[in-house]
mmCIF file of C-alpha atoms and ligand atoms in Angstrom:
data_model
loop_
_atom_site.group_PDB
_atom_site.id
_atom_site.type_symbol
_atom_site.label_atom_id
_atom_site.label_comp_id
_atom_site.label_asym_id
_atom_site.label_seq_id
_atom_site.Cartn_x
_atom_site.Cartn_y
_atom_site.Cartn_z
ATOM 1 C CA MET A 1 4.807 65.360 201.574
ATOM 2 C CA PRO A 2 2.667 66.382 198.583
ATOM 3 C CA ILE A 3 4.303 66.930 195.183
ATOM 4 C CA TYR A 4 5.738 70.441 195.056
ATOM 5 C CA CYS A 5 4.270 72.449 192.173
ATOM 6 C CA ASP A 6 4.759 76.005 193.397
ATOM 7 C CA HIS A 7 8.224 76.976 192.168
ATOM 8 C CA HIS A 8 7.070 80.551 191.483
ATOM 9 C CA ALA A 9 6.532 81.070 195.197
ATOM 10 C CA THR A 10 9.947 79.705 196.044
ATOM 11 C CA THR A 11 12.410 77.041 194.957
ATOM 12 C CA PRO A 12 14.187 74.534 197.190
ATOM 13 C CA VAL A 13 17.859 75.202 197.881
ATOM 14 C CA ASP A 14 19.935 73.114 195.487
ATOM 15 C CA GLU A 15 22.182 70.655 197.379
ATOM 16 C CA ARG A 16 25.229 72.117 195.644
ATOM 17 C CA VAL A 17 24.238 75.592 196.793
ATOM 18 C CA LEU A 18 23.848 74.350 200.350
ATOM 19 C CA ASP A 19 27.288 72.721 200.209
ATOM 20 C CA ALA A 20 28.797 76.017 199.074
ATOM 21 C CA MET A 21 27.102 77.879 201.929
ATOM 22 C CA LEU A 22 27.837 75.606 204.877
ATOM 23 C CA PRO A 23 31.481 76.626 205.457
ATOM 24 C CA TYR A 24 30.267 80.229 205.821
ATOM 25 C CA LEU A 25 27.832 79.224 208.539
ATOM 26 C CA ARG A 26 30.555 77.254 210.341
ATOM 27 C CA GLU A 27 34.225 78.134 210.237
ATOM 28 C CA THR A 28 34.354 81.165 207.937
ATOM 29 C CA PHE A 29 32.119 83.403 210.018
ATOM 30 C CA GLY A 30 33.972 86.709 209.713
ATOM 31 C CA ASN A 31 32.424 90.072 208.957
ATOM 32 C CA ALA A 32 33.183 90.948 205.340
ATOM 33 C CA ALA A 33 33.750 94.557 206.387
ATOM 34 C CA SER A 34 36.509 93.652 208.878
ATOM 35 C CA ARG A 35 39.474 94.555 206.756
ATOM 36 C CA GLY A 36 42.116 94.203 209.438
ATOM 37 C CA HIS A 37 42.245 90.430 209.873
ATOM 38 C CA ALA A 38 42.129 87.082 208.118
ATOM 39 C CA HIS A 39 38.626 86.193 209.296
ATOM 40 C CA GLY A 40 37.210 89.324 207.705
ATOM 41 C CA ARG A 41 39.241 88.958 204.540
ATOM 42 C CA ALA A 42 38.082 85.363 204.031
ATOM 43 C CA ALA A 43 34.470 86.518 204.266
ATOM 44 C CA ARG A 44 35.114 89.412 201.918
ATOM 45 C CA ASP A 45 36.792 87.161 199.363
ATOM 46 C CA ALA A 46 33.713 84.925 199.418
ATOM 47 C CA VAL A 47 31.385 87.885 198.904
ATOM 48 C CA GLU A 48 33.514 89.190 196.040
ATOM 49 C CA GLY A 49 33.557 85.731 194.443
ATOM 50 C CA ALA A 50 29.775 85.616 194.593
ATOM 51 C CA ARG A 51 29.589 89.104 193.097
ATOM 52 C CA GLU A 52 31.563 87.813 190.092
ATOM 53 C CA GLN A 53 29.217 84.836 189.763
ATOM 54 C CA VAL A 54 26.050 86.974 189.817
ATOM 55 C CA ALA A 55 27.591 89.503 187.433
ATOM 56 C CA SER A 56 28.545 86.735 185.081
ATOM 57 C CA LEU A 57 24.981 85.384 184.918
ATOM 58 C CA LEU A 58 23.826 88.848 183.790
ATOM 59 C CA GLY A 59 26.796 89.726 181.591
ATOM 60 C CA ALA A 60 27.587 92.568 184.005
ATOM 61 C CA ARG A 61 30.734 93.725 185.781
ATOM 62 C CA ALA A 62 31.161 92.673 189.403
ATOM 63 C CA ARG A 63 31.124 96.234 190.710
ATOM 64 C CA GLU A 64 27.666 96.727 189.198
ATOM 65 C CA ILE A 65 26.129 94.148 191.577
ATOM 66 C CA ILE A 66 24.644 95.341 194.891
ATOM 67 C CA PHE A 67 23.625 92.647 197.357
ATOM 68 C CA THR A 68 20.261 93.108 199.089
ATOM 69 C CA SER A 69 17.804 91.053 201.132
ATOM 70 C CA GLY A 70 15.851 89.962 198.045
ATOM 71 C CA ALA A 71 13.978 91.191 195.035
ATOM 72 C CA THR A 72 11.467 93.170 197.125
ATOM 73 C CA GLU A 73 14.259 95.286 198.530
ATOM 74 C CA SER A 74 15.946 95.523 195.131
ATOM 75 C CA ASP A 75 12.703 96.797 193.594
ATOM 76 C CA ASN A 76 12.323 99.337 196.402
ATOM 77 C CA LEU A 77 15.919 100.487 195.980
ATOM 78 C CA ALA A 78 15.524 100.828 192.214
ATOM 79 C CA LEU A 79 12.252 102.753 192.309
ATOM 80 C CA LEU A 80 12.678 104.864 195.446
ATOM 81 C CA GLY A 81 16.378 105.292 194.748
ATOM 82 C CA VAL A 82 15.779 106.850 191.337
ATOM 83 C CA MET A 83 12.579 108.755 192.052
ATOM 84 C CA CYS A 84 13.141 110.223 195.547
ATOM 85 C CA ARG A 85 14.955 113.361 196.579
ATOM 86 C CA SER A 86 17.101 113.605 199.690
ATOM 87 C CA ASP A 87 14.139 114.940 201.699
ATOM 88 C CA GLY A 88 12.171 111.789 200.873
ATOM 89 C CA SER A 89 9.748 113.442 198.488
ATOM 90 C CA ALA A 90 9.467 112.073 194.966
ATOM 91 C CA ALA A 91 9.345 113.898 191.662
ATOM 92 C CA GLY A 92 8.962 113.140 188.001
ATOM 93 C CA HIS A 93 7.194 110.392 186.113
ATOM 94 C CA LEU A 94 7.514 106.619 186.223
ATOM 95 C CA VAL A 95 6.068 104.188 183.668
ATOM 96 C CA THR A 96 5.270 100.656 184.705
ATOM 97 C CA GLN A 97 2.674 98.066 183.689
ATOM 98 C CA ALA A 98 -0.391 96.473 185.195
ATOM 99 C CA THR A 99 0.847 92.959 185.996
ATOM 100 C CA GLU A 100 3.954 93.842 187.997
ATOM 101 C CA HIS A 101 4.621 92.165 191.340
ATOM 102 C CA PRO A 102 3.341 94.005 194.453
ATOM 103 C CA ALA A 103 6.975 94.820 195.274
ATOM 104 C CA VAL A 104 6.846 97.220 192.309
ATOM 105 C CA LEU A 105 3.168 98.233 192.338
ATOM 106 C CA ASP A 106 3.013 98.988 196.075
ATOM 107 C CA THR A 107 6.256 100.957 195.800
ATOM 108 C CA CYS A 108 4.641 102.925 192.956
ATOM 109 C CA ASP A 109 1.721 103.731 195.277
ATOM 110 C CA GLU A 110 4.207 105.001 197.823
ATOM 111 C CA LEU A 111 5.903 107.121 195.154
ATOM 112 C CA THR A 112 2.533 108.617 194.244
ATOM 113 C CA ARG A 113 1.959 109.527 197.897
ATOM 114 C CA ARG A 114 5.385 111.163 197.914
ATOM 115 C CA GLY A 115 4.586 113.303 194.858
ATOM 116 C CA ALA A 116 5.652 111.348 191.764
ATOM 117 C CA ARG A 117 3.390 110.551 188.824
ATOM 118 C CA VAL A 118 2.975 106.922 187.816
ATOM 119 C CA THR A 119 1.552 105.494 184.579
ATOM 120 C CA ARG A 120 0.528 101.836 184.630
ATOM 121 C CA LEU A 121 0.404 100.607 181.062
ATOM 122 C CA PRO A 122 -2.303 98.096 180.212
ATOM 123 C CA VAL A 123 -1.371 94.682 178.812
ATOM 124 C CA ASP A 124 -2.884 92.682 175.964
ATOM 125 C CA PRO A 125 -5.041 89.589 176.678
ATOM 126 C CA VAL A 126 -1.966 87.376 177.062
ATOM 127 C CA GLY A 127 -0.253 89.851 179.394
ATOM 128 C CA ARG A 128 2.257 91.586 177.145
ATOM 129 C CA VAL A 129 3.141 95.254 176.909
ATOM 130 C CA SER A 130 3.854 96.486 173.411
ATOM 131 C CA PRO A 131 6.884 98.663 172.663
ATOM 132 C CA SER A 132 4.604 101.211 170.958
ATOM 133 C CA ALA A 133 2.416 101.469 174.084
ATOM 134 C CA LEU A 134 5.566 102.054 176.109
ATOM 135 C CA ALA A 135 6.730 104.738 173.671
ATOM 136 C CA ASP A 136 3.336 106.455 173.971
ATOM 137 C CA GLY A 137 3.462 106.251 177.775
ATOM 138 C CA LEU A 138 6.701 108.214 178.051
ATOM 139 C CA ASP A 139 6.491 111.975 178.563
ATOM 140 C CA GLU A 140 8.778 114.945 179.068
ATOM 141 C CA ASP A 141 9.235 114.123 182.750
ATOM 142 C CA THR A 142 9.790 110.345 182.632
ATOM 143 C CA ARG A 143 12.694 109.251 184.820
ATOM 144 C CA LEU A 144 12.182 105.541 185.108
ATOM 145 C CA VAL A 145 10.508 102.629 183.329
ATOM 146 C CA SER A 146 9.893 99.407 185.239
ATOM 147 C CA VAL A 147 8.806 96.231 183.430
ATOM 148 C CA MET A 148 9.273 92.706 184.752
ATOM 149 C CA LEU A 149 11.043 89.933 182.840
ATOM 150 C CA CYS A 150 8.406 87.350 183.534
ATOM 151 C CA ASN A 151 5.098 87.385 185.371
ATOM 152 C CA ASN A 152 4.883 85.312 188.542
ATOM 153 C CA GLU A 153 1.227 84.333 188.125
ATOM 154 C CA VAL A 154 0.591 83.657 184.453
ATOM 155 C CA GLY A 155 4.210 83.274 183.338
ATOM 156 C CA THR A 156 4.072 85.802 180.492
ATOM 157 C CA VAL A 157 7.571 86.766 179.368
ATOM 158 C CA GLN A 158 7.886 90.398 178.315
ATOM 159 C CA ASP A 159 9.977 91.313 175.296
ATOM 160 C CA ILE A 160 12.460 93.177 177.483
ATOM 161 C CA ASN A 161 14.914 93.421 174.626
ATOM 162 C CA ALA A 162 12.435 95.379 172.496
ATOM 163 C CA LEU A 163 10.999 97.366 175.417
ATOM 164 C CA ALA A 164 14.415 98.458 176.676
ATOM 165 C CA ARG A 165 15.319 99.572 173.150
ATOM 166 C CA VAL A 166 12.365 101.952 172.938
ATOM 167 C CA GLU A 167 13.922 105.363 172.705
ATOM 168 C CA ARG A 168 13.669 107.279 175.983
ATOM 169 C CA PRO A 169 14.184 110.898 174.948
ATOM 170 C CA THR A 170 14.437 112.134 178.543
ATOM 171 C CA GLY A 171 17.161 109.607 179.327
ATOM 172 C CA ALA A 172 14.877 107.651 181.659
ATOM 173 C CA LEU A 173 16.435 104.584 183.230
ATOM 174 C CA PHE A 174 14.997 101.100 182.637
ATOM 175 C CA HIS A 175 14.415 98.747 185.569
ATOM 176 C CA CYS A 176 13.556 95.082 185.149
ATOM 177 C CA ASP A 177 12.313 92.867 187.982
ATOM 178 C CA ALA A 178 13.874 89.595 186.850
ATOM 179 C CA ALA A 179 13.119 87.608 190.023
ATOM 180 C CA GLN A 180 10.945 85.300 187.970
ATOM 181 C CA GLY A 181 12.575 83.604 185.022
ATOM 182 C CA LEU A 182 16.180 84.671 185.572
ATOM 183 C CA GLY A 183 18.413 81.645 185.154
ATOM 184 C CA LEU A 184 15.953 79.974 182.801
ATOM 185 C CA LEU A 185 15.545 82.796 180.297
ATOM 186 C CA PRO A 186 18.517 84.703 178.926
ATOM 187 C CA LEU A 187 19.056 88.257 180.143
ATOM 188 C CA ASP A 188 22.372 89.835 179.191
ATOM 189 C CA VAL A 189 22.858 93.483 180.099
ATOM 190 C CA GLY A 190 25.500 93.693 177.382
ATOM 191 C CA VAL A 191 22.796 93.039 174.810
ATOM 192 C CA THR A 192 19.662 94.426 176.462
ATOM 193 C CA PRO A 193 19.975 98.080 177.473
ATOM 194 C CA VAL A 194 18.461 97.778 180.944
ATOM 195 C CA ASP A 195 19.983 99.879 183.739
ATOM 196 C CA LEU A 196 18.660 98.142 186.854
ATOM 197 C CA VAL A 197 17.787 94.459 187.362
ATOM 198 C CA SER A 198 16.291 92.880 190.499
ATOM 199 C CA VAL A 199 17.360 89.360 191.427
ATOM 200 C CA SER A 200 16.091 87.002 194.138
ATOM 201 C CA ALA A 201 18.130 83.996 195.308
ATOM 202 C CA HIS A 202 15.190 81.892 196.458
ATOM 203 C CA LYS A 203 13.581 81.912 193.011
ATOM 204 C CA LEU A 204 16.874 80.552 191.677
ATOM 205 C CA TYR A 205 17.441 77.497 193.948
ATOM 206 C CA GLY A 206 19.292 79.652 196.461
ATOM 207 C CA PRO A 207 18.380 80.659 200.015
ATOM 208 C CA LYS A 208 15.625 83.053 201.094
ATOM 209 C CA GLY A 209 16.415 86.551 202.316
ATOM 210 C CA VAL A 210 19.118 87.461 199.827
ATOM 211 C CA GLY A 211 19.076 89.051 196.401
ATOM 212 C CA ALA A 212 20.809 91.616 194.272
ATOM 213 C CA LEU A 213 20.286 94.735 192.239
ATOM 214 C CA TYR A 214 22.310 95.174 189.085
ATOM 215 C CA VAL A 215 23.109 98.869 188.679
ATOM 216 C CA ARG A 216 24.651 99.846 185.342
ATOM 217 C CA ALA A 217 27.759 101.887 186.073
ATOM 218 C CA SER A 218 26.405 104.871 184.127
ATOM 219 C CA ALA A 219 23.181 104.806 186.206
ATOM 220 C CA ARG A 220 24.928 104.680 189.590
ATOM 221 C CA PRO A 221 25.050 108.493 190.093
ATOM 222 C CA ARG A 222 21.257 108.644 189.680
ATOM 223 C CA LEU A 223 20.528 106.230 192.509
ATOM 224 C CA ARG A 224 20.210 107.151 196.201
ATOM 225 C CA PRO A 225 20.272 104.618 199.017
ATOM 226 C CA VAL A 226 17.144 103.654 200.914
ATOM 227 C CA VAL A 227 18.993 102.081 203.859
ATOM 228 C CA PHE A 228 21.678 104.102 205.663
ATOM 229 C CA GLY A 229 24.493 102.908 207.883
ATOM 230 C CA GLY A 230 28.079 101.898 207.321
ATOM 231 C CA GLY A 231 28.159 102.603 203.604
ATOM 232 C CA HIS A 232 28.387 98.966 202.547
ATOM 233 C CA GLU A 233 27.700 97.915 198.949
ATOM 234 C CA ASP A 234 29.048 101.109 197.386
ATOM 235 C CA GLY A 235 26.944 103.161 199.792
ATOM 236 C CA LEU A 236 23.726 101.794 198.323
ATOM 237 C CA ARG A 237 22.879 99.165 200.926
ATOM 238 C CA SER A 238 24.352 99.531 204.380
ATOM 239 C CA GLY A 239 24.322 96.570 206.740
ATOM 240 C CA THR A 240 26.629 93.665 207.507
ATOM 241 C CA ALA A 241 26.781 91.378 204.502
ATOM 242 C CA ASN A 242 24.802 88.123 204.737
ATOM 243 C CA VAL A 243 27.890 86.127 203.788
ATOM 244 C CA PRO A 244 26.385 82.594 203.640
ATOM 245 C CA GLY A 245 23.327 83.902 201.803
ATOM 246 C CA ILE A 246 25.441 85.825 199.299
ATOM 247 C CA VAL A 247 27.675 82.792 198.739
ATOM 248 C CA GLY A 248 24.469 80.797 198.127
ATOM 249 C CA LEU A 249 23.198 83.341 195.618
ATOM 250 C CA GLY A 250 26.557 83.220 193.837
ATOM 251 C CA ALA A 251 26.532 79.423 193.645
ATOM 252 C CA ALA A 252 22.914 79.459 192.461
ATOM 253 C CA ALA A 253 23.780 81.995 189.755
ATOM 254 C CA GLN A 254 26.685 79.876 188.554
ATOM 255 C CA LEU A 255 24.499 76.749 188.355
ATOM 256 C CA ALA A 256 21.875 78.719 186.440
ATOM 257 C CA ARG A 257 24.502 79.901 183.988
ATOM 258 C CA GLU A 258 25.735 76.354 183.425
ATOM 259 C CA GLU A 259 22.436 74.481 183.460
ATOM 260 C CA GLY A 260 19.647 77.041 183.000
ATOM 261 C CA ALA A 261 19.193 76.567 179.274
ATOM 262 C CA SER A 262 18.924 72.775 179.502
ATOM 263 C CA ASP A 263 16.709 73.033 182.619
ATOM 264 C CA ALA A 264 14.416 75.349 180.690
ATOM 265 C CA LEU A 265 14.000 72.903 177.818
ATOM 266 C CA ARG A 266 13.320 69.943 180.084
ATOM 267 C CA ILE A 267 10.925 71.836 182.376
ATOM 268 C CA ALA A 268 9.004 73.277 179.417
ATOM 269 C CA ARG A 269 8.496 69.762 178.042
ATOM 270 C CA LEU A 270 7.074 68.666 181.389
ATOM 271 C CA ARG A 271 4.831 71.742 181.502
ATOM 272 C CA ASP A 272 3.562 70.949 177.991
ATOM 273 C CA ARG A 273 2.891 67.364 179.063
ATOM 274 C CA LEU A 274 0.869 68.593 182.042
ATOM 275 C CA TRP A 275 -1.164 70.935 179.841
ATOM 276 C CA ALA A 276 -1.724 68.222 177.232
ATOM 277 C CA SER A 277 -3.280 66.106 179.946
ATOM 278 C CA LEU A 278 -5.276 68.823 181.740
ATOM 279 C CA SER A 279 -6.646 70.238 178.500
ATOM 280 C CA GLU A 280 -8.495 66.944 177.986
ATOM 281 C CA LEU A 281 -10.943 68.273 180.586
ATOM 282 C CA GLU A 282 -13.951 70.220 179.365
ATOM 283 C CA GLU A 283 -14.177 73.953 180.060
ATOM 284 C CA VAL A 284 -10.549 74.701 180.818
ATOM 285 C CA ARG A 285 -8.566 77.762 179.774
ATOM 286 C CA ARG A 286 -4.886 78.469 179.896
ATOM 287 C CA PHE A 287 -4.024 82.024 180.948
ATOM 288 C CA GLY A 288 -0.936 83.898 179.796
ATOM 289 C CA ASP A 289 1.050 83.708 176.590
ATOM 290 C CA SER A 290 1.816 80.153 175.509
ATOM 291 C CA ALA A 291 4.202 81.501 172.850
ATOM 292 C CA HIS A 292 6.227 83.496 175.419
ATOM 293 C CA ALA A 293 5.891 81.674 178.711
ATOM 294 C CA HIS A 294 8.065 80.917 181.702
ATOM 295 C CA PRO A 295 9.160 77.297 181.093
ATOM 296 C CA GLY A 296 7.734 76.076 184.392
ATOM 297 C CA ASN A 297 4.483 78.036 184.426
ATOM 298 C CA LEU A 298 1.023 76.743 183.721
ATOM 299 C CA CYS A 299 -1.868 78.885 184.906
ATOM 300 C CA VAL A 300 -5.173 77.174 184.232
ATOM 301 C CA GLY A 301 -8.770 78.219 184.755
ATOM 302 C CA PHE A 302 -11.099 75.302 185.479
ATOM 303 C CA GLY A 303 -14.628 76.317 184.540
ATOM 304 C CA TYR A 304 -17.415 75.573 187.009
ATOM 305 C CA THR A 305 -14.751 74.950 189.635
ATOM 306 C CA ASP A 306 -13.887 77.157 192.586
ATOM 307 C CA ALA A 307 -10.099 77.356 192.863
ATOM 308 C CA ALA A 308 -10.211 77.460 196.673
ATOM 309 C CA ALA A 309 -12.205 74.233 196.798
ATOM 310 C CA LEU A 310 -9.892 72.650 194.244
ATOM 311 C CA LEU A 311 -6.799 73.618 196.229
ATOM 312 C CA LEU A 312 -8.322 72.092 199.340
ATOM 313 C CA ALA A 313 -9.057 68.851 197.510
ATOM 314 C CA LEU A 314 -5.509 68.766 196.130
ATOM 315 C CA GLU A 315 -3.786 69.695 199.358
ATOM 316 C CA PRO A 316 -2.826 66.172 200.480
ATOM 317 C CA HIS A 317 -1.382 65.366 197.059
ATOM 318 C CA VAL A 318 -0.061 68.501 195.378
ATOM 319 C CA SER A 319 1.192 71.880 196.638
ATOM 320 C CA VAL A 320 -0.077 74.446 194.134
ATOM 321 C CA ALA A 321 -1.251 78.031 194.358
ATOM 322 C CA SER A 322 -4.462 79.660 193.348
ATOM 323 C CA GLY A 323 -3.671 82.162 190.612
ATOM 324 C CA ALA A 324 -6.200 84.377 192.339
ATOM 325 C CA ALA A 325 -4.375 84.647 195.646
ATOM 326 C CA CYS A 326 -0.757 85.210 194.834
ATOM 327 C CA SER A 327 -0.252 88.071 197.225
ATOM 328 C CA THR A 328 -0.762 85.885 200.309
ATOM 329 C CA HIS A 329 -3.233 87.568 202.645
ATOM 330 C CA LYS A 330 -5.300 89.313 199.995
ATOM 331 C CA SER A 331 -8.306 87.338 198.835
ATOM 332 C CA ALA A 332 -9.267 89.898 196.199
ATOM 333 C CA PRO A 333 -9.272 88.650 192.603
ATOM 334 C CA SER A 334 -5.851 88.625 191.008
ATOM 335 C CA HIS A 335 -4.822 92.002 189.583
ATOM 336 C CA VAL A 336 -2.931 90.046 186.934
ATOM 337 C CA LEU A 337 -5.939 88.117 185.632
ATOM 338 C CA MET A 338 -8.024 91.284 185.707
ATOM 339 C CA ALA A 339 -5.364 93.087 183.671
ATOM 340 C CA LEU A 340 -5.619 90.275 181.107
ATOM 341 C CA GLY A 341 -9.334 91.014 180.836
ATOM 342 C CA VAL A 342 -10.440 87.825 182.595
ATOM 343 C CA THR A 343 -13.928 88.297 184.020
ATOM 344 C CA GLY A 344 -16.647 86.679 186.085
ATOM 345 C CA ASP A 345 -16.173 83.339 187.764
ATOM 346 C CA TRP A 346 -13.081 82.598 185.688
ATOM 347 C CA LEU A 347 -11.304 84.965 188.090
ATOM 348 C CA ARG A 348 -11.825 82.502 190.928
ATOM 349 C CA SER A 349 -11.155 79.373 188.915
ATOM 350 C CA SER A 350 -7.451 79.558 188.282
ATOM 351 C CA VAL A 351 -4.663 77.389 189.602
ATOM 352 C CA ARG A 352 -1.005 78.174 189.061
ATOM 353 C CA PHE A 353 1.258 75.197 188.520
ATOM 354 C CA GLY A 354 4.951 75.977 188.877
ATOM 355 C CA LEU A 355 7.310 73.212 187.790
ATOM 356 C CA GLY A 356 11.000 73.291 188.584
ATOM 357 C CA ARG A 357 14.427 71.703 188.493
ATOM 358 C CA SER A 358 13.458 68.608 190.473
ATOM 359 C CA THR A 359 10.068 67.977 188.842
ATOM 360 C CA THR A 360 9.849 64.563 187.165
ATOM 361 C CA GLU A 361 7.651 63.141 184.442
ATOM 362 C CA SER A 362 5.981 60.715 186.831
ATOM 363 C CA GLU A 363 5.194 63.598 189.199
ATOM 364 C CA VAL A 364 3.572 65.513 186.369
ATOM 365 C CA ASP A 365 1.435 62.501 185.478
ATOM 366 C CA GLU A 366 0.445 62.071 189.107
ATOM 367 C CA VAL A 367 -0.451 65.745 189.422
ATOM 368 C CA ALA A 368 -2.572 65.589 186.288
ATOM 369 C CA SER A 369 -4.519 62.584 187.520
ATOM 370 C CA HIS A 370 -5.133 64.145 190.956
ATOM 371 C CA VAL A 371 -6.311 67.378 189.352
ATOM 372 C CA LYS A 372 -8.613 65.620 186.917
ATOM 373 C CA ALA A 373 -10.119 63.513 189.680
ATOM 374 C CA ALA A 374 -10.631 66.522 191.968
ATOM 375 C CA VAL A 375 -12.147 68.689 189.208
ATOM 376 C CA GLY A 376 -14.435 65.816 188.224
ATOM 377 C CA ALA A 377 -15.595 65.321 191.812
ATOM 378 C CA LEU A 378 -16.274 69.030 192.355
ATOM 379 C CA ARG A 379 -18.164 69.339 189.097
ATOM 380 C CA ALA A 380 -20.223 66.256 189.822
ATOM 381 C CA ARG A 381 -21.628 68.151 192.810
ATOM 382 C CA SER A 382 -22.267 71.321 190.794
ATOM 383 C CA PRO A 383 -25.815 71.820 189.519
ATOM 384 C CA LEU A 384 -24.468 74.605 187.319
ATOM 385 C CA PHE A 385 -22.046 72.263 185.606
ATOM 386 C CA ARG A 386 -24.778 69.686 185.030
ATOM 387 C CA ALA A 387 -27.076 72.357 183.603
ATOM 388 C CA ARG A 388 -24.364 74.016 181.513
ATOM 389 C CA GLY A 389 -24.974 74.939 177.935
ATOM 390 C CA THR A 390 -24.743 78.654 178.346
ATOM 391 C CA PRO A 391 -21.185 79.437 177.385
ATOM 392 C CA LEU A 392 -18.951 82.133 178.897
ATOM 393 C CA ASP A 393 -19.451 82.706 182.618
ATOM 394 C CA TRP A 394 -21.390 80.253 184.688
HETATM 395 C C1 PLP B 401 9.227 86.615 194.414
HETATM 396 C C2 PLP B 401 9.198 87.860 193.620
HETATM 397 C C3 PLP B 401 9.597 89.079 194.179
HETATM 398 C C4 PLP B 401 10.011 89.203 195.609
HETATM 399 O O1 PLP B 401 11.250 88.579 195.842
HETATM 400 P P1 PLP B 401 11.763 88.352 197.343
HETATM 401 O O2 PLP B 401 13.200 87.957 197.137
HETATM 402 O O3 PLP B 401 10.920 87.268 197.896
HETATM 403 O O4 PLP B 401 11.625 89.636 198.062
HETATM 404 C C5 PLP B 401 9.567 90.196 193.380
HETATM 405 N N1 PLP B 401 9.181 90.127 192.109
HETATM 406 C C6 PLP B 401 8.788 88.979 191.535
HETATM 407 C C7 PLP B 401 8.366 88.968 190.109
HETATM 408 C C8 PLP B 401 8.779 87.806 192.266
HETATM 409 O O5 PLP B 401 8.371 86.671 191.704
#
């Protein structure tokens, strides 16, 4: 298999997480809502243990954690749950920002269709939202602010601490999509006054199809469910609990709490090594904010190089993503790069490298040499590259 360099798309399940999950796929198969017998109670105990583990990663209380199917659902629950009335219509004003994940931006479009007003704040050229821009974006009707912890394409880390401290005179809640970066970057709800936080297990070396929404106890009365049924998860997310998945998320959260800080340091060093090597090429640009970046993220534009052709050339050796095609089936230029003010052919030149827990130094060196060789070969065939001399776009 090629070297895996796409940890923003998903991470492999850590062996220790898998070991924690297996008993709940085998012998301990009970329904966590079956209160009347030992099988059910064993499942419920496991779910409640995982709730403690996830809460502990965030500095929250266990009862503030709602298990969901992933960060997409958590984002939907946060946004629709705060903004919608019981008849499904939406009211009031929501402030978000331009580089959010489609799970937030598409939900905002839906809220607009249902009658809410949405402001999408612009970002600066490295992808950050300033606290003063957020303050200016609030109005007399603002009910919710939604800003991600860390961007999944260019890796920019928002100053959530400062943004969440911006005074919200209307008492608007603050939601943070922390799917990207949680476990590597600190986020403590005891320190940072966020009310809602979306979590995804498979971005955290846990399994796919499970996640969580942190709901601050004081915000709980302002949230309505999106899924109805048996009233599971404090009435916010009905449906039989995915016990093995939840146990996996709990184990992944515990590992992140124990090892996340040291992982982050090691992975950032590898990322810097990769950039040091790739930046020896002519006509390359790094997108995002190198001073506030996800430790594993490197999003690079290779001038005079079509990212799709580069990905094809790299395919046998390295699994990477084109920064321009993060939302799978859409081939439109990346809304993130456009929000950063990237223009022209640079929009189709970017490759997103995502390093992770298992990435090694020798892998990074191998990736760099494959990329340099492939970029060199593509450029050798490019008349534009040979005739370059006009800067900017080509
Ligand atoms: C992956 C991701 C999501 C979606 O998470 P799922 O658990 O796959 O639904 C949402 N937001 C961000 C920033 C992500 O990176």
